[in-house]
C-alpha cells in the first residue's frame, strides 16, 4: 500500500518497492545525509554492467561505470582517502595545494569543500578555459602559470 501523501516518509520507499517488484529489481532507494556517503565502498560499489556484444565469445565482460561516482571519476576515492587520512592524522590544513588540471583536482576540491579545506591549484595557461572555470566554480582557487615547455 502506497501512502497518499508524498511528504510521508514511507511514500518513497513504497514507490520504490512497487517499481522494483514490477521490474524484477531488488534494491532499495538510497538516502544520504552527506554527499561523501555516496562514495563507492564495499557496501555501495561503483556500478558495473555486462557488455553482451564483444569479441570475447567465451567470456563475460563487464564495464565499471566510473562516471557514476559522485564527482564523475575514479579519482573520487583517491581524493577522499587522501584528505580523510590527513584529517585522521591531524595533518589536514585549511588550505591545500595540488598542481592538477583534471579529475583529481575536481575531486580534491569537492572533498575539501565537505571536510573544511580549500584547494589552490597552480595550473598551466595552456589548459582549456572550461577546465579552469569548472575548478573555480566548485571552489578551487585557480592560479594560472606560464607553461612554455
mmCIF file of C-alpha atoms in Angstrom:
data_model
loop_
_atom_site.group_PDB
_atom_site.id
_atom_site.type_symbol
_atom_site.label_atom_id
_atom_site.label_comp_id
_atom_site.label_asym_id
_atom_site.label_seq_id
_atom_site.Cartn_x
_atom_site.Cartn_y
_atom_site.Cartn_z
ATOM 1 C CA UNK A 1 0.000 0.000 0.000
ATOM 2 C CA UNK A 2 1.435 3.362 -1.068
ATOM 3 C CA UNK A 3 0.765 6.298 1.290
ATOM 4 C CA UNK A 4 -1.176 9.077 -0.453
ATOM 5 C CA UNK A 5 0.912 11.943 0.917
ATOM 6 C CA UNK A 6 4.270 12.496 -0.817
ATOM 7 C CA UNK A 7 5.590 14.033 2.428
ATOM 8 C CA UNK A 8 5.007 10.755 4.249
ATOM 9 C CA UNK A 9 8.481 9.242 4.942
ATOM 10 C CA UNK A 10 7.238 5.844 3.746
ATOM 11 C CA UNK A 11 5.967 7.162 0.400
ATOM 12 C CA UNK A 12 9.332 6.984 -1.436
ATOM 13 C CA UNK A 13 10.105 3.515 -0.081
ATOM 14 C CA UNK A 14 6.666 2.247 -1.108
ATOM 15 C CA UNK A 15 7.004 3.701 -4.622
ATOM 16 C CA UNK A 16 10.485 2.199 -4.931
ATOM 17 C CA UNK A 17 9.304 -1.240 -3.737
ATOM 18 C CA UNK A 18 6.409 -1.104 -6.174
ATOM 19 C CA UNK A 19 8.659 -0.173 -9.114
ATOM 20 C CA UNK A 20 11.226 -2.810 -8.186
ATOM 21 C CA UNK A 21 8.564 -5.519 -7.915
ATOM 22 C CA UNK A 22 7.174 -4.576 -11.323
ATOM 23 C CA UNK A 23 10.629 -4.594 -12.934
ATOM 24 C CA UNK A 24 12.270 -7.530 -11.158
ATOM 25 C CA UNK A 25 14.659 -5.322 -9.207
ATOM 26 C CA UNK A 26 15.671 -5.885 -5.605
ATOM 27 C CA UNK A 27 17.465 -2.711 -4.463
ATOM 28 C CA UNK A 28 16.022 -0.017 -2.215
ATOM 29 C CA UNK A 29 16.031 3.738 -2.558
ATOM 30 C CA UNK A 30 19.208 5.149 -1.051
ATOM 31 C CA UNK A 31 19.139 8.338 1.001
ATOM 32 C CA UNK A 32 22.250 10.190 2.112
ATOM 33 C CA UNK A 33 22.835 12.905 4.706
ATOM 34 C CA UNK A 34 26.143 13.979 3.135
ATOM 35 C CA UNK A 35 27.487 13.712 -0.404
ATOM 36 C CA UNK A 36 30.581 11.851 0.881
ATOM 37 C CA UNK A 37 28.354 8.970 1.996
ATOM 38 C CA UNK A 38 27.821 8.303 -1.714
ATOM 39 C CA UNK A 39 31.466 7.389 -2.283
ATOM 40 C CA UNK A 40 31.940 3.880 -3.530
ATOM 41 C CA UNK A 41 32.877 1.247 -0.986
ATOM 42 C CA UNK A 42 32.144 -2.416 -0.289
ATOM 43 C CA UNK A 43 28.512 -1.677 0.584
ATOM 44 C CA UNK A 44 27.969 0.898 -2.177
ATOM 45 C CA UNK A 45 30.131 -0.260 -5.086
ATOM 46 C CA UNK A 46 30.585 1.553 -8.365
ATOM 47 C CA UNK A 47 28.006 0.008 -10.717
ATOM 48 C CA UNK A 48 29.081 -2.463 -13.365
ATOM 49 C CA UNK A 49 27.181 -3.527 -16.469
ATOM 50 C CA UNK A 50 27.656 -6.582 -18.639
ATOM 51 C CA UNK A 51 28.692 -5.964 -22.221
ATOM 52 C CA UNK A 52 26.924 -8.514 -24.401
ATOM 53 C CA UNK A 53 28.408 -7.678 -27.800
ATOM 54 C CA UNK A 54 32.180 -8.102 -27.570
ATOM 55 C CA UNK A 55 34.740 -10.113 -29.488
ATOM 56 C CA UNK A 56 35.224 -12.322 -26.415
ATOM 57 C CA UNK A 57 32.666 -15.047 -27.119
ATOM 58 C CA UNK A 58 33.701 -17.347 -24.262
ATOM 59 C CA UNK A 59 33.880 -14.727 -21.520
ATOM 60 C CA UNK A 60 31.541 -12.441 -19.669
ATOM 61 C CA UNK A 61 32.837 -8.877 -19.943
ATOM 62 C CA UNK A 62 31.738 -6.137 -17.547
ATOM 63 C CA UNK A 63 32.349 -2.390 -17.699
ATOM 64 C CA UNK A 64 32.758 -0.411 -14.499
ATOM 65 C CA UNK A 65 30.742 2.813 -14.724
ATOM 66 C CA UNK A 66 33.250 5.169 -13.105
ATOM 67 C CA UNK A 67 31.354 8.261 -14.298
ATOM 68 C CA UNK A 68 28.630 7.300 -11.810
ATOM 69 C CA UNK A 69 30.968 8.094 -8.913
ATOM 70 C CA UNK A 70 29.830 11.199 -7.042
ATOM 71 C CA UNK A 71 32.220 13.609 -8.751
ATOM 72 C CA UNK A 72 32.340 11.650 -12.010
ATOM 73 C CA UNK A 73 35.700 9.919 -11.839
ATOM 74 C CA UNK A 74 37.780 7.071 -10.472
ATOM 75 C CA UNK A 75 39.746 9.832 -8.702
ATOM 76 C CA UNK A 76 36.906 10.400 -6.204
ATOM 77 C CA UNK A 77 38.011 7.616 -3.870
ATOM 78 C CA UNK A 78 41.671 8.640 -4.136
ATOM 79 C CA UNK A 79 40.870 12.248 -3.211
ATOM 80 C CA UNK A 80 38.636 11.222 -0.332
ATOM 81 C CA UNK A 81 41.173 8.777 1.098
ATOM 82 C CA UNK A 82 43.977 11.320 0.809
ATOM 83 C CA UNK A 83 42.051 14.115 2.554
ATOM 84 C CA UNK A 84 40.418 11.811 5.115
ATOM 85 C CA UNK A 85 43.788 10.292 6.053
ATOM 86 C CA UNK A 86 45.215 13.775 6.610
ATOM 87 C CA UNK A 87 42.201 14.634 8.746
ATOM 88 C CA UNK A 88 42.530 11.443 10.824
ATOM 89 C CA UNK A 89 46.283 12.071 11.309
ATOM 90 C CA UNK A 90 45.605 15.678 12.298
ATOM 91 C CA UNK A 91 47.674 16.929 9.349
ATOM 92 C CA UNK A 92 44.814 18.359 7.284
ATOM 93 C CA UNK A 93 45.439 22.018 6.588
ATOM 94 C CA UNK A 94 42.770 24.638 5.892
ATOM 95 C CA UNK A 95 44.472 25.314 2.549
ATOM 96 C CA UNK A 96 45.719 22.544 0.276
ATOM 97 C CA UNK A 97 47.723 22.942 -2.937
ATOM 98 C CA UNK A 98 47.763 20.471 -5.806
ATOM 99 C CA UNK A 99 49.119 21.035 -9.319
ATOM 100 C CA UNK A 100 46.438 19.371 -11.430
ATOM 101 C CA UNK A 101 44.054 20.178 -14.235
ATOM 102 C CA UNK A 102 41.773 17.209 -14.269
ATOM 103 C CA UNK A 103 39.616 14.853 -12.289
ATOM 104 C CA UNK A 104 41.964 14.727 -9.297
ATOM 105 C CA UNK A 105 41.675 18.491 -8.869
ATOM 106 C CA UNK A 106 37.901 18.430 -9.124
ATOM 107 C CA UNK A 107 37.610 15.555 -6.653
ATOM 108 C CA UNK A 108 40.044 17.185 -4.194
ATOM 109 C CA UNK A 109 38.087 20.444 -4.444
ATOM 110 C CA UNK A 110 34.760 18.734 -3.756
ATOM 111 C CA UNK A 111 36.074 16.561 -0.909
ATOM 112 C CA UNK A 112 37.903 19.533 0.583
ATOM 113 C CA UNK A 113 34.663 21.520 0.498
ATOM 114 C CA UNK A 114 32.958 18.811 2.528
ATOM 115 C CA UNK A 115 35.791 18.412 5.049
ATOM 116 C CA UNK A 116 36.575 22.102 5.533
ATOM 117 C CA UNK A 117 39.647 22.651 3.344
ATOM 118 C CA UNK A 118 40.156 24.945 0.383
ATOM 119 C CA UNK A 119 42.214 23.854 -2.623
ATOM 120 C CA UNK A 120 44.645 26.076 -4.522
ATOM 121 C CA UNK A 121 45.538 24.796 -7.979
ATOM 122 C CA UNK A 122 48.515 26.163 -9.907
ATOM 123 C CA UNK A 123 47.537 25.393 -13.492
ATOM 124 C CA UNK A 124 49.128 25.780 -16.909
ATOM 125 C CA UNK A 125 47.930 28.646 -19.078
ATOM 126 C CA UNK A 126 47.572 26.013 -21.833
ATOM 127 C CA UNK A 127 44.772 24.159 -20.008
ATOM 128 C CA UNK A 128 41.387 24.914 -21.633
ATOM 129 C CA UNK A 129 39.380 27.715 -20.035
ATOM 130 C CA UNK A 130 36.439 25.347 -19.403
ATOM 131 C CA UNK A 131 38.535 23.190 -17.067
ATOM 132 C CA UNK A 132 39.802 26.214 -15.151
ATOM 133 C CA UNK A 133 36.274 27.617 -14.930
ATOM 134 C CA UNK A 134 34.889 24.318 -13.600
ATOM 135 C CA UNK A 135 37.551 24.125 -10.890
ATOM 136 C CA UNK A 136 36.871 27.739 -9.906
ATOM 137 C CA UNK A 137 33.127 27.210 -9.952
ATOM 138 C CA UNK A 138 33.394 24.390 -7.425
ATOM 139 C CA UNK A 139 35.571 26.436 -5.097
ATOM 140 C CA UNK A 140 39.205 25.937 -6.029
ATOM 141 C CA UNK A 141 41.489 28.928 -6.220
ATOM 142 C CA UNK A 142 42.989 28.616 -9.696
ATOM 143 C CA UNK A 143 46.361 30.284 -10.255
ATOM 144 C CA UNK A 144 47.369 30.347 -13.901
ATOM 145 C CA UNK A 145 51.074 29.862 -14.555
ATOM 146 C CA UNK A 146 53.131 30.226 -17.729
ATOM 147 C CA UNK A 147 53.898 26.964 -19.475
ATOM 148 C CA UNK A 148 56.496 27.449 -22.171
ATOM 149 C CA UNK A 149 57.516 23.793 -22.467
#
